[in-house]
Coordinates of N, CA, C and O and ligand atoms in Angstrom, one line a residue:
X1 N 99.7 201.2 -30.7 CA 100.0 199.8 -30.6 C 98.6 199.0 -30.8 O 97.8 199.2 -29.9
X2 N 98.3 198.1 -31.9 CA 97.6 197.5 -32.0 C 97.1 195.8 -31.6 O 96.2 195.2 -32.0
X3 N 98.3 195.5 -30.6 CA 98.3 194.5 -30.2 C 98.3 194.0 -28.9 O 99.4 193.9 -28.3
X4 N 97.4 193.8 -28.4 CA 97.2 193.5 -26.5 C 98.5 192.4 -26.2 O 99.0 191.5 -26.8
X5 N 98.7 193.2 -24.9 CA 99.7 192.7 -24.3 C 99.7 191.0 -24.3 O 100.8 190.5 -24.5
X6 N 98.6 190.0 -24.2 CA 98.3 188.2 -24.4 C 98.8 188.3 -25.4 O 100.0 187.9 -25.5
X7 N 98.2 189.1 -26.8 CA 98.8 188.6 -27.7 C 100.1 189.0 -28.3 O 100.3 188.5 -29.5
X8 N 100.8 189.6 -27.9 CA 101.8 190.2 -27.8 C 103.1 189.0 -27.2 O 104.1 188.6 -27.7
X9 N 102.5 188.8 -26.2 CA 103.4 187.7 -25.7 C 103.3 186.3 -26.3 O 104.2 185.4 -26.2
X10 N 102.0 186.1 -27.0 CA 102.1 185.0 -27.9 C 102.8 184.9 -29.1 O 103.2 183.8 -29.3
X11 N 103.0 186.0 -30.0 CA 103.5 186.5 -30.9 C 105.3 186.3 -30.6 O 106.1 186.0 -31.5
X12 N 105.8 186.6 -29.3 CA 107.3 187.1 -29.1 C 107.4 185.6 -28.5 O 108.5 185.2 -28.8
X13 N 106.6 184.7 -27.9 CA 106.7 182.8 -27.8 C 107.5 182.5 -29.0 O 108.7 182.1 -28.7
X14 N 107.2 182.6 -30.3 CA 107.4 181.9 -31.4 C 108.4 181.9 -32.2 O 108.7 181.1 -33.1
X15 N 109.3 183.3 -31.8 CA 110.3 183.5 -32.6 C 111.4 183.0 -32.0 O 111.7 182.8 -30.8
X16 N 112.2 182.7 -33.4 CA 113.4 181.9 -33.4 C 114.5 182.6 -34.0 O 115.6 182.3 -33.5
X17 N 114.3 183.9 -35.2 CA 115.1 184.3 -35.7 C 115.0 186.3 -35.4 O 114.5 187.0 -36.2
X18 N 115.5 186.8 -34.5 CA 114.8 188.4 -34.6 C 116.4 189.4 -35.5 O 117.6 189.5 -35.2
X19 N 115.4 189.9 -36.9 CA 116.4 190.5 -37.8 C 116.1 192.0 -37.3 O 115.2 192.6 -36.7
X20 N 117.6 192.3 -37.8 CA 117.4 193.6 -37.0 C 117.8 195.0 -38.4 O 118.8 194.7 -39.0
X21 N 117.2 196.1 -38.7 CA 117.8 196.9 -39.6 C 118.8 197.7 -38.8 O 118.4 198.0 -37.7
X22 N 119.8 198.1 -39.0 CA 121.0 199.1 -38.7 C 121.2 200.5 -38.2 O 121.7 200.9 -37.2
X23 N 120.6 201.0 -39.2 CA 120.7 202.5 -39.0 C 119.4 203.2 -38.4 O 118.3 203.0 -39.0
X24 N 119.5 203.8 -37.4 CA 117.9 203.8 -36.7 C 117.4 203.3 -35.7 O 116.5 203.6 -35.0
X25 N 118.5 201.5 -35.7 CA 117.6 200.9 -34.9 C 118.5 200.4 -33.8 O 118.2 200.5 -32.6
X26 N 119.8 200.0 -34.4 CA 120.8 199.8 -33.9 C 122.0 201.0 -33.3 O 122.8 201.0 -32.4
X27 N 121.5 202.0 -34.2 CA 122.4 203.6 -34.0 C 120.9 204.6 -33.6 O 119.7 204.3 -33.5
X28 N 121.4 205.4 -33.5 CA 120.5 206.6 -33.7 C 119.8 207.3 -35.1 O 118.9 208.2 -35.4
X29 N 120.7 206.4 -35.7 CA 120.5 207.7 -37.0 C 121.7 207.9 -37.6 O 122.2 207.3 -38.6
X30 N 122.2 208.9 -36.9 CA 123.5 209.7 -37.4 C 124.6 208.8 -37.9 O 125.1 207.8 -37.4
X31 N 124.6 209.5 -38.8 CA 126.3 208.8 -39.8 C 127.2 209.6 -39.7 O 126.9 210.8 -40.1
X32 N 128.6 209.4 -39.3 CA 129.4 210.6 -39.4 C 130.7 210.2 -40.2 O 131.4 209.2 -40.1
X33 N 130.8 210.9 -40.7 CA 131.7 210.9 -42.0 C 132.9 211.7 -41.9 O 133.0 212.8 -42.3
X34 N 133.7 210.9 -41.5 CA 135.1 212.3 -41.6 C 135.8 212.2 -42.6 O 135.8 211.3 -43.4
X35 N 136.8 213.7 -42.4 CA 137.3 213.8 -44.1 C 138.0 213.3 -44.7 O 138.7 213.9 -45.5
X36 N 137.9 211.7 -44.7 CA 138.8 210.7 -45.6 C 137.6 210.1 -46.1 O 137.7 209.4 -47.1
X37 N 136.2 210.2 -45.6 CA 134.9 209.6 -46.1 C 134.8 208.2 -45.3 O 134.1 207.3 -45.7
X38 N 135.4 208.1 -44.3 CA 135.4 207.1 -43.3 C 134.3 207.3 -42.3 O 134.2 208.4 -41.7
X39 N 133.4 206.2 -42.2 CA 131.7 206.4 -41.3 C 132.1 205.8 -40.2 O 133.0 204.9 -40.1
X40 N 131.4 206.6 -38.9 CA 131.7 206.0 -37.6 C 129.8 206.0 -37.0 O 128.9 206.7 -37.4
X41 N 129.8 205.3 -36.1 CA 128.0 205.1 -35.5 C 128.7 204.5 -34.7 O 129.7 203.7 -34.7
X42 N 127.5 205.4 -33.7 CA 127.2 204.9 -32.1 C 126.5 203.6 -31.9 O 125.4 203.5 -32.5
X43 N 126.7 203.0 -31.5 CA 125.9 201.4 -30.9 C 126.3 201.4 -29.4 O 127.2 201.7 -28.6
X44 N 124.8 201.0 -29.2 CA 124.7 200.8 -27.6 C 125.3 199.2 -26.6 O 125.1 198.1 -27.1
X45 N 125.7 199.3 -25.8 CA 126.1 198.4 -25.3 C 125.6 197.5 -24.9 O 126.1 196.3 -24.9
X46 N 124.2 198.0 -24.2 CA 123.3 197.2 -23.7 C 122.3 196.4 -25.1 O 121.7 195.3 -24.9
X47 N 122.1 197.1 -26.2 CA 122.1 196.5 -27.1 C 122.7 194.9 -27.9 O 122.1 194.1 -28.6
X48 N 123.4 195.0 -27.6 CA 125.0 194.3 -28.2 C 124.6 193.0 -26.5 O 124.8 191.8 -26.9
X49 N 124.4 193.0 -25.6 CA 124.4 192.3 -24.3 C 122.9 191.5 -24.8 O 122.7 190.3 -24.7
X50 N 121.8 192.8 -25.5 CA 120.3 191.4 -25.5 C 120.9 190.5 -26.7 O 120.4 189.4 -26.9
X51 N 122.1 190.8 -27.6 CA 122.1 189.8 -28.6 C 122.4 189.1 -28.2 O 122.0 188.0 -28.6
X52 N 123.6 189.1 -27.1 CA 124.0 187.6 -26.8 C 123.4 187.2 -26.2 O 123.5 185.9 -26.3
X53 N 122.6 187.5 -25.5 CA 121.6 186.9 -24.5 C 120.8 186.3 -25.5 O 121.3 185.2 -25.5
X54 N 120.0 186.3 -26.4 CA 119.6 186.4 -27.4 C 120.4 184.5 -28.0 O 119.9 183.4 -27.9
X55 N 121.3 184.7 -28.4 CA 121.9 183.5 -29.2 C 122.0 182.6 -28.0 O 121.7 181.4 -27.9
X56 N 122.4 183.1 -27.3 CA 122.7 182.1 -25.8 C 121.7 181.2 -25.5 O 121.7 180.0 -25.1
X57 N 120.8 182.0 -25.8 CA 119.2 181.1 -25.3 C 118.5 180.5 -26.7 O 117.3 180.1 -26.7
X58 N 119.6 180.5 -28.0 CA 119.4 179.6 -28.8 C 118.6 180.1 -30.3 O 118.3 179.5 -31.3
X59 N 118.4 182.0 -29.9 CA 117.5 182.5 -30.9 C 118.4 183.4 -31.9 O 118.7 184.5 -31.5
X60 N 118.7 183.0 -32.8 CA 119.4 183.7 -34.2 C 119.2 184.6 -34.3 O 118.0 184.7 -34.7
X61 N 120.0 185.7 -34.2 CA 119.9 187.0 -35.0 C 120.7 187.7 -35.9 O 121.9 187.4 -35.8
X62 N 120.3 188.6 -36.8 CA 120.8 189.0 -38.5 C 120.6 190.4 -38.3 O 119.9 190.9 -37.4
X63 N 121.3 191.1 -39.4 CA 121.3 192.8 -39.5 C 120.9 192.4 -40.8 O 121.2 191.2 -41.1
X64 N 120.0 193.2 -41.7 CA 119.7 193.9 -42.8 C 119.6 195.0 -42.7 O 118.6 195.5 -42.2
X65 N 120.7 195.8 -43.4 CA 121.1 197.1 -43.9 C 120.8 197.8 -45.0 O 121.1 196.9 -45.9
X66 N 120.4 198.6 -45.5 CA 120.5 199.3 -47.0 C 121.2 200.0 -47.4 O 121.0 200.4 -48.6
X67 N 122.9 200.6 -46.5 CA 123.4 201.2 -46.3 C 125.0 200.0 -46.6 O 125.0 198.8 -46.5
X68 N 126.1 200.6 -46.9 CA 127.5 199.4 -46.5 C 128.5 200.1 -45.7 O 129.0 201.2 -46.2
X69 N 128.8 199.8 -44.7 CA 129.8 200.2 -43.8 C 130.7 199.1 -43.5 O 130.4 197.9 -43.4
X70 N 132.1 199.9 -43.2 CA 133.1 199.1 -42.4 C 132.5 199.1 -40.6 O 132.4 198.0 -40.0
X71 N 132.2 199.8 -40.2 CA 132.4 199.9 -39.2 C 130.9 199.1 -38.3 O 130.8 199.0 -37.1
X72 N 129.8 198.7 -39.6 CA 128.7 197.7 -39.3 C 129.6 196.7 -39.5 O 130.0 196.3 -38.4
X73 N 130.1 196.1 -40.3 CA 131.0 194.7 -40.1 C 131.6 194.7 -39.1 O 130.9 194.1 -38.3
X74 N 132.5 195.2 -38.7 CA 133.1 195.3 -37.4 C 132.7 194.9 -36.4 O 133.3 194.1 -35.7
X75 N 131.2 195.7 -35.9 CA 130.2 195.6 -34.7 C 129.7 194.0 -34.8 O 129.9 193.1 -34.0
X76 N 129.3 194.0 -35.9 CA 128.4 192.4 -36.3 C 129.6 191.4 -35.7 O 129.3 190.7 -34.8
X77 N 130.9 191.4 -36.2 CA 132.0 190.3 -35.7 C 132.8 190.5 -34.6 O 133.6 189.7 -34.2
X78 N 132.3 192.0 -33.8 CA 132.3 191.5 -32.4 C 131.3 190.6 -31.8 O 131.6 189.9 -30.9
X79 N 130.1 190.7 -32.6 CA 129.2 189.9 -31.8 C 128.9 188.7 -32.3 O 127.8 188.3 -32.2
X80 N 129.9 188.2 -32.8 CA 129.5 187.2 -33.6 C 128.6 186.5 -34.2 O 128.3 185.3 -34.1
X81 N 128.0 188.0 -35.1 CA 127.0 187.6 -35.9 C 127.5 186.9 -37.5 O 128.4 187.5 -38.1
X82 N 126.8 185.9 -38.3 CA 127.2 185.8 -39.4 C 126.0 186.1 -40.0 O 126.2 186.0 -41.2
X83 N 124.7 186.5 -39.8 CA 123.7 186.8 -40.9 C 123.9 188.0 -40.9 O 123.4 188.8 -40.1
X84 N 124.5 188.5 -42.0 CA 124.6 190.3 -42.2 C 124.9 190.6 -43.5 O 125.8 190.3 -44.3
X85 N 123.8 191.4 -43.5 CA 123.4 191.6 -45.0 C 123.3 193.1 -45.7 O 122.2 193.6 -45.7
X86 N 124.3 193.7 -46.1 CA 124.6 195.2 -46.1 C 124.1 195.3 -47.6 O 123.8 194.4 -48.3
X87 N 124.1 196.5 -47.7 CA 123.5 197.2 -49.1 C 122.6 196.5 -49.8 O 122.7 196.2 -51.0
X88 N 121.8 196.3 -49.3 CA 120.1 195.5 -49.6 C 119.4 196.9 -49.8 O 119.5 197.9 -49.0
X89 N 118.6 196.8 -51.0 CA 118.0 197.5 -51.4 C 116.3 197.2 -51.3 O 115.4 197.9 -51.0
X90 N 116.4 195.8 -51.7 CA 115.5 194.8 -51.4 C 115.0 193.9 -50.7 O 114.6 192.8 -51.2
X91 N 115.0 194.5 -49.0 CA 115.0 193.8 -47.6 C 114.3 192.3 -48.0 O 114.9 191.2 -47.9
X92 N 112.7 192.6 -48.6 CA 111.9 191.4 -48.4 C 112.6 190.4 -49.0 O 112.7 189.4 -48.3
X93 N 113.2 190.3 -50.4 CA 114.3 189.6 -51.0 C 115.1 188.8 -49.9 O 115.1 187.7 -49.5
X94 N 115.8 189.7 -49.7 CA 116.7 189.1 -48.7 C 116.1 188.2 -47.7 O 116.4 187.0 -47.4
X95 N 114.9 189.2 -46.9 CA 114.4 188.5 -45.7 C 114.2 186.6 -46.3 O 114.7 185.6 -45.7
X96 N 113.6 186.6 -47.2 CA 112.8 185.3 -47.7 C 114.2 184.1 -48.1 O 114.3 182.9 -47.7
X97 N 115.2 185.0 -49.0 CA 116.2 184.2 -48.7 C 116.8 183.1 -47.1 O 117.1 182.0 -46.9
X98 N 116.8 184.3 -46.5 CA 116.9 184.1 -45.2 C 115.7 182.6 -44.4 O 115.9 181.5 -44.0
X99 N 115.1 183.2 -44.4 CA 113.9 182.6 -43.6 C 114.0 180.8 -44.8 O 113.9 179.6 -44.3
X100 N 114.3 180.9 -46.2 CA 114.4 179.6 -46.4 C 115.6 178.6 -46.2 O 115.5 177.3 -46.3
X101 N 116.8 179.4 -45.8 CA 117.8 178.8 -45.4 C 117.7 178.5 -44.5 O 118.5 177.5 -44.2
X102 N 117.1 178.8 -43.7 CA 116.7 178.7 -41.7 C 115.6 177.9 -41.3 O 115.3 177.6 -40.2
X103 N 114.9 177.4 -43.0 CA 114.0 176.5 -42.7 C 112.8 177.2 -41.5 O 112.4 176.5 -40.5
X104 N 112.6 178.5 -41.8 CA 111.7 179.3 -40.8 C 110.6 179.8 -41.5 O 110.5 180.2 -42.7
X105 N 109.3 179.7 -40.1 CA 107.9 180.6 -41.1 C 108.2 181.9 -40.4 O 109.0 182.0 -39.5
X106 N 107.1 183.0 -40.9 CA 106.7 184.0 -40.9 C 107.4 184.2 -39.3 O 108.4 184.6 -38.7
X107 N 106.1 183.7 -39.4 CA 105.2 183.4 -37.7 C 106.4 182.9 -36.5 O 106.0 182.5 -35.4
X108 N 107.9 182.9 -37.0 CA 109.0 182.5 -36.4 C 110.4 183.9 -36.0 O 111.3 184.2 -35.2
X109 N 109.5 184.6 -37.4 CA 110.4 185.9 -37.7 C 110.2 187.2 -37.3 O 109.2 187.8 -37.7
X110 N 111.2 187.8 -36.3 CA 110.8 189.2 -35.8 C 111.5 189.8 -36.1 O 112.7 189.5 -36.1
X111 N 110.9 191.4 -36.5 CA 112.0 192.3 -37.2 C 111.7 193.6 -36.5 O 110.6 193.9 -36.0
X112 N 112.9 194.6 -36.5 CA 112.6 195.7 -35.9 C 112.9 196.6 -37.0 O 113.9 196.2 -37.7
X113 N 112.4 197.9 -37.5 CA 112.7 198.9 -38.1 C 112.4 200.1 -37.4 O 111.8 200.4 -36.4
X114 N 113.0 200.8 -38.5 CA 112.4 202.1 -38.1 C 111.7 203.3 -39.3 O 111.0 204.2 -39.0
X115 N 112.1 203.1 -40.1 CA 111.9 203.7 -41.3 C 110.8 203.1 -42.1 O 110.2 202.2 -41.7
X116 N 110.6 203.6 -43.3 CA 109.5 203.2 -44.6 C 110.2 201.9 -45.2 O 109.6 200.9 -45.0
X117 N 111.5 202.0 -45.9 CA 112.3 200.6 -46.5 C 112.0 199.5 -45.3 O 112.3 198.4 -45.8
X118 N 111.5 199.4 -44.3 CA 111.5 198.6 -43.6 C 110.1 197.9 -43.7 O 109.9 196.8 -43.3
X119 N 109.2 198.5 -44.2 CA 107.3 198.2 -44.3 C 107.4 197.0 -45.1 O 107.1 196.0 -44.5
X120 N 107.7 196.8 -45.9 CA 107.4 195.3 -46.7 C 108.1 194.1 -46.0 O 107.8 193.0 -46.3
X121 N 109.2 194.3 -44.8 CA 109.1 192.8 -44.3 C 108.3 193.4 -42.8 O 107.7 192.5 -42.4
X122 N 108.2 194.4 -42.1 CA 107.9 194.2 -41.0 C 106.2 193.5 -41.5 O 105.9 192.7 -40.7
X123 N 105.3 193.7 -42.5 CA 104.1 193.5 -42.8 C 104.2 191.9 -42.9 O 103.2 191.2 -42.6
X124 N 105.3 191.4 -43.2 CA 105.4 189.4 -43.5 C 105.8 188.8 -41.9 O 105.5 187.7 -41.6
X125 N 106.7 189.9 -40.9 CA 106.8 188.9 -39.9 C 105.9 188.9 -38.8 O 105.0 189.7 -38.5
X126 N 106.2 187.2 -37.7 CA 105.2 187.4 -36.7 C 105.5 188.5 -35.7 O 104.6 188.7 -34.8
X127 N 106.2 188.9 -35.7 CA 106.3 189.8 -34.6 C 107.0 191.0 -35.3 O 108.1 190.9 -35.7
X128 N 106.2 192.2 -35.3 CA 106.5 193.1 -36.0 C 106.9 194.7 -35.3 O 106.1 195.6 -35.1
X129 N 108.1 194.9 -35.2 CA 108.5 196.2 -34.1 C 108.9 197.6 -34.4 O 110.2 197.5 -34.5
X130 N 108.6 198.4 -34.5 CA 109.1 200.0 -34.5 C 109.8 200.4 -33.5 O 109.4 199.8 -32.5
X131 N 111.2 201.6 -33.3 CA 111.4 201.7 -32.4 C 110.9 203.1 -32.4 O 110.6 203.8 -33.3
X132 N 110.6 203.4 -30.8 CA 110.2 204.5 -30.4 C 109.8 205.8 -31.2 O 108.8 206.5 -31.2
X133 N 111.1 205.8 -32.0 CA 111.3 207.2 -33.0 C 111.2 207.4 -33.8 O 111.7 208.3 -34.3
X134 N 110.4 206.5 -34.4 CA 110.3 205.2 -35.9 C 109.7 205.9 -36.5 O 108.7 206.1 -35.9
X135 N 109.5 206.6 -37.8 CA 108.9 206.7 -38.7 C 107.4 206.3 -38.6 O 106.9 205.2 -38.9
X136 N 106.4 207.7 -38.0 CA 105.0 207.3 -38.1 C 104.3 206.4 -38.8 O 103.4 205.7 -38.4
X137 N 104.8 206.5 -40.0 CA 104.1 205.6 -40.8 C 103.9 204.1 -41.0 O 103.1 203.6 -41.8
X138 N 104.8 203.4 -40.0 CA 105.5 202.3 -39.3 C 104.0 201.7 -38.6 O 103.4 200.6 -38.8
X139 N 103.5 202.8 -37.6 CA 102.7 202.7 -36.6 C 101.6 201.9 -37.1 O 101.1 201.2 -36.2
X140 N 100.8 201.8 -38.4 CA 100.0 200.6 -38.8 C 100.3 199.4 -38.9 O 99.4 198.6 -39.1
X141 N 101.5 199.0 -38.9 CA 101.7 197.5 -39.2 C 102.4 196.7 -37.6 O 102.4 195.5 -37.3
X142 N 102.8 197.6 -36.9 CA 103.9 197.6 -35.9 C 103.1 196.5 -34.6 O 102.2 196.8 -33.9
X143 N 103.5 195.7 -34.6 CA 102.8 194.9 -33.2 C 103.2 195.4 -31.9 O 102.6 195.1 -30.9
X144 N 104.3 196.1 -31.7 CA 105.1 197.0 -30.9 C 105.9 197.6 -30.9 O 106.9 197.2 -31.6
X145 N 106.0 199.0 -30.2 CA 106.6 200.4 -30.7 C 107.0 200.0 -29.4 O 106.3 199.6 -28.4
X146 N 108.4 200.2 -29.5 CA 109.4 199.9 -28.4 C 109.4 201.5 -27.4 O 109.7 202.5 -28.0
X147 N 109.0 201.5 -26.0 CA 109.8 202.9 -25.0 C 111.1 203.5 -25.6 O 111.1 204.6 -25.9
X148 N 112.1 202.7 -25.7 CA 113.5 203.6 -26.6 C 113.5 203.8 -27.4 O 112.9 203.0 -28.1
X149 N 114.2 205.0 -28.0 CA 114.7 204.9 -29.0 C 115.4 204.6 -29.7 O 116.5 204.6 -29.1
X150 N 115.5 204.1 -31.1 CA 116.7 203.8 -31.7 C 118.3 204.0 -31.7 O 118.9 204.9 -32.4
X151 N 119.1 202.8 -30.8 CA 120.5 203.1 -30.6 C 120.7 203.4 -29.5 O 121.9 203.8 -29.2
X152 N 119.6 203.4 -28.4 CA 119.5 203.8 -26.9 C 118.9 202.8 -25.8 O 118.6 203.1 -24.7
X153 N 118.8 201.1 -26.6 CA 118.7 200.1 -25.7 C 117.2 199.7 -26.5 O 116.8 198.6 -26.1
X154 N 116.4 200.4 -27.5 CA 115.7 199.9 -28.4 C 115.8 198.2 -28.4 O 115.2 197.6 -27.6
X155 N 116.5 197.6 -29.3 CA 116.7 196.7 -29.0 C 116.9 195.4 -28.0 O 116.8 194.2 -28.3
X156 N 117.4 196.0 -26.9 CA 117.7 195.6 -25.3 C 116.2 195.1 -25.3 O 115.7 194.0 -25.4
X157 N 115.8 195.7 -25.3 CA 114.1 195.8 -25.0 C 113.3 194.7 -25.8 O 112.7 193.7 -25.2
X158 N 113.6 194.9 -27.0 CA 112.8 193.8 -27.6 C 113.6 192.5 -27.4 O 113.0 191.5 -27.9
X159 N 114.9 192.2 -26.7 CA 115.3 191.1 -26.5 C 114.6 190.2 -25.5 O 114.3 189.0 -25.5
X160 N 114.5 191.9 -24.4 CA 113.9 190.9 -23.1 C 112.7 190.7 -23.0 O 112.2 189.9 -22.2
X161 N 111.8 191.6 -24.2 CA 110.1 190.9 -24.4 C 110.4 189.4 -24.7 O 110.0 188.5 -24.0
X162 N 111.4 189.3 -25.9 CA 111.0 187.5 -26.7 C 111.7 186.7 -24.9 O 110.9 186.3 -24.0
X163 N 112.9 186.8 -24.9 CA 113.3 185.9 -23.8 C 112.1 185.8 -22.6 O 111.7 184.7 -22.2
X164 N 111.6 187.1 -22.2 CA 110.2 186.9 -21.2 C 109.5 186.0 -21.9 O 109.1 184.9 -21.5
X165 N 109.3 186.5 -22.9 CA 107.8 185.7 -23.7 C 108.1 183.9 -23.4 O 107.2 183.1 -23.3
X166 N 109.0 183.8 -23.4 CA 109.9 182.3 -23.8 C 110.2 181.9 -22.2 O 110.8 180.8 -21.9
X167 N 109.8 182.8 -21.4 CA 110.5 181.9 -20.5 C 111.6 181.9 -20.2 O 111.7 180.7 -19.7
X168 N 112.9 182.6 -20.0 CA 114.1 182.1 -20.8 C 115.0 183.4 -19.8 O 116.2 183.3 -19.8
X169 N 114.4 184.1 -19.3 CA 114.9 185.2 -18.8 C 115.0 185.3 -17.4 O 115.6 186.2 -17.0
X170 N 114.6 184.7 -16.7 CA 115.5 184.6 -15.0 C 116.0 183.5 -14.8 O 116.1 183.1 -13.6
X171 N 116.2 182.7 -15.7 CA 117.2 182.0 -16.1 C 118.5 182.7 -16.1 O 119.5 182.8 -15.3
X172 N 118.3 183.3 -17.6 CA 119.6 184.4 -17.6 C 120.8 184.9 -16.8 O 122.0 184.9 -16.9
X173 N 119.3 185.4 -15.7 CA 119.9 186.5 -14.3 C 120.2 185.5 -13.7 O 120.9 185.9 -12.8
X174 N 119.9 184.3 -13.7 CA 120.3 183.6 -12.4 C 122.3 182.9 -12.4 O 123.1 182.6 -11.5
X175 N 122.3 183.1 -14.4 CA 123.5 182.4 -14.8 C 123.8 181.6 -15.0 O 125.0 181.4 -15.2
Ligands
LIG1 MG1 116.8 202.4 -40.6

């Protein structure tokens, strides 16, 4: 981790928009495919709880995928997410699309991956996250490498850094 905890928390102050990649970050990994070619993934619950907490307190969040699943749409409109962006080949593309519709800078946008396809936007946002299990190579750009793993509250985690960072979180708990 290359980034001290002050500035760390200055960095997770600023964001408005945290995008999130799918497979890895949101699951574990594993894709399972049964024999009609129909994909099923694990998602965490407590994951799925920082997003709402997450929109609740007014901060937009989006999937970019590289991957197309039924069963990622599904998850996204339980949570009523509408920024979801499946079979992107070209995250940073997208990301920038994104960020100009939202009227957002850099320095507004936090992204979590786990993989190599993920290096060219985590390198553009302000707050830039690996989870736990993340693809070593991740670890130079990463302003924080999350305690979980991917698909195991990874993301929980980085909800409750921004809402801490912001203020915004015993609030939450209080209801
Ligand atoms: Mg991934």
């Amino acid at each position: 981790m290359k980034t001290s905890a002050a500035s760390l928390r200055k960095k997770a102050a600023q964001i408005r928009l945290l995008l999130l990649d799918v497979d890895g970050v949101l699951t574990d990994g594993r894709i399972i495919v049964d024999d009609r070619g129909v994909e099923s993934k694990h998602f965490h619950v407590r994951d799925g709880q920082g997003i709402a907490l997450l929109k609740r307190s007014g901060i937009e969040v989006g999937w970019i995928t590289g991957r197309s699943s039924k069963v990622v749409h599904h998850r996204a409109k339980d949570l009523g997410l509408t920024l979801l962006f499946q079979g992107v080949q070209d995250k940073l593309y997208v990301y920038d699309r994104i960020k100009k519709k939202l009227h957002l800078t850099d320095a507004e946008i936090a992204y979590v991956g786990d993989d190599i396809i993920d290096l060219p936007v985590l390198r553009r946002v302000g707050l830039a996250v690996m989870v736990g299990d993340g693809s070593a190579e991740l670890q130079v750009v990463a302003d924080y490498v999350t305690a979980a793993p991917g698909g195991k509250g990874a993301v929980r985690e980085v909800s409750e850094l921004i809402l801490k960072a912001q203020n915004k979180w015993l609030g939450l708990l209080a209801g």
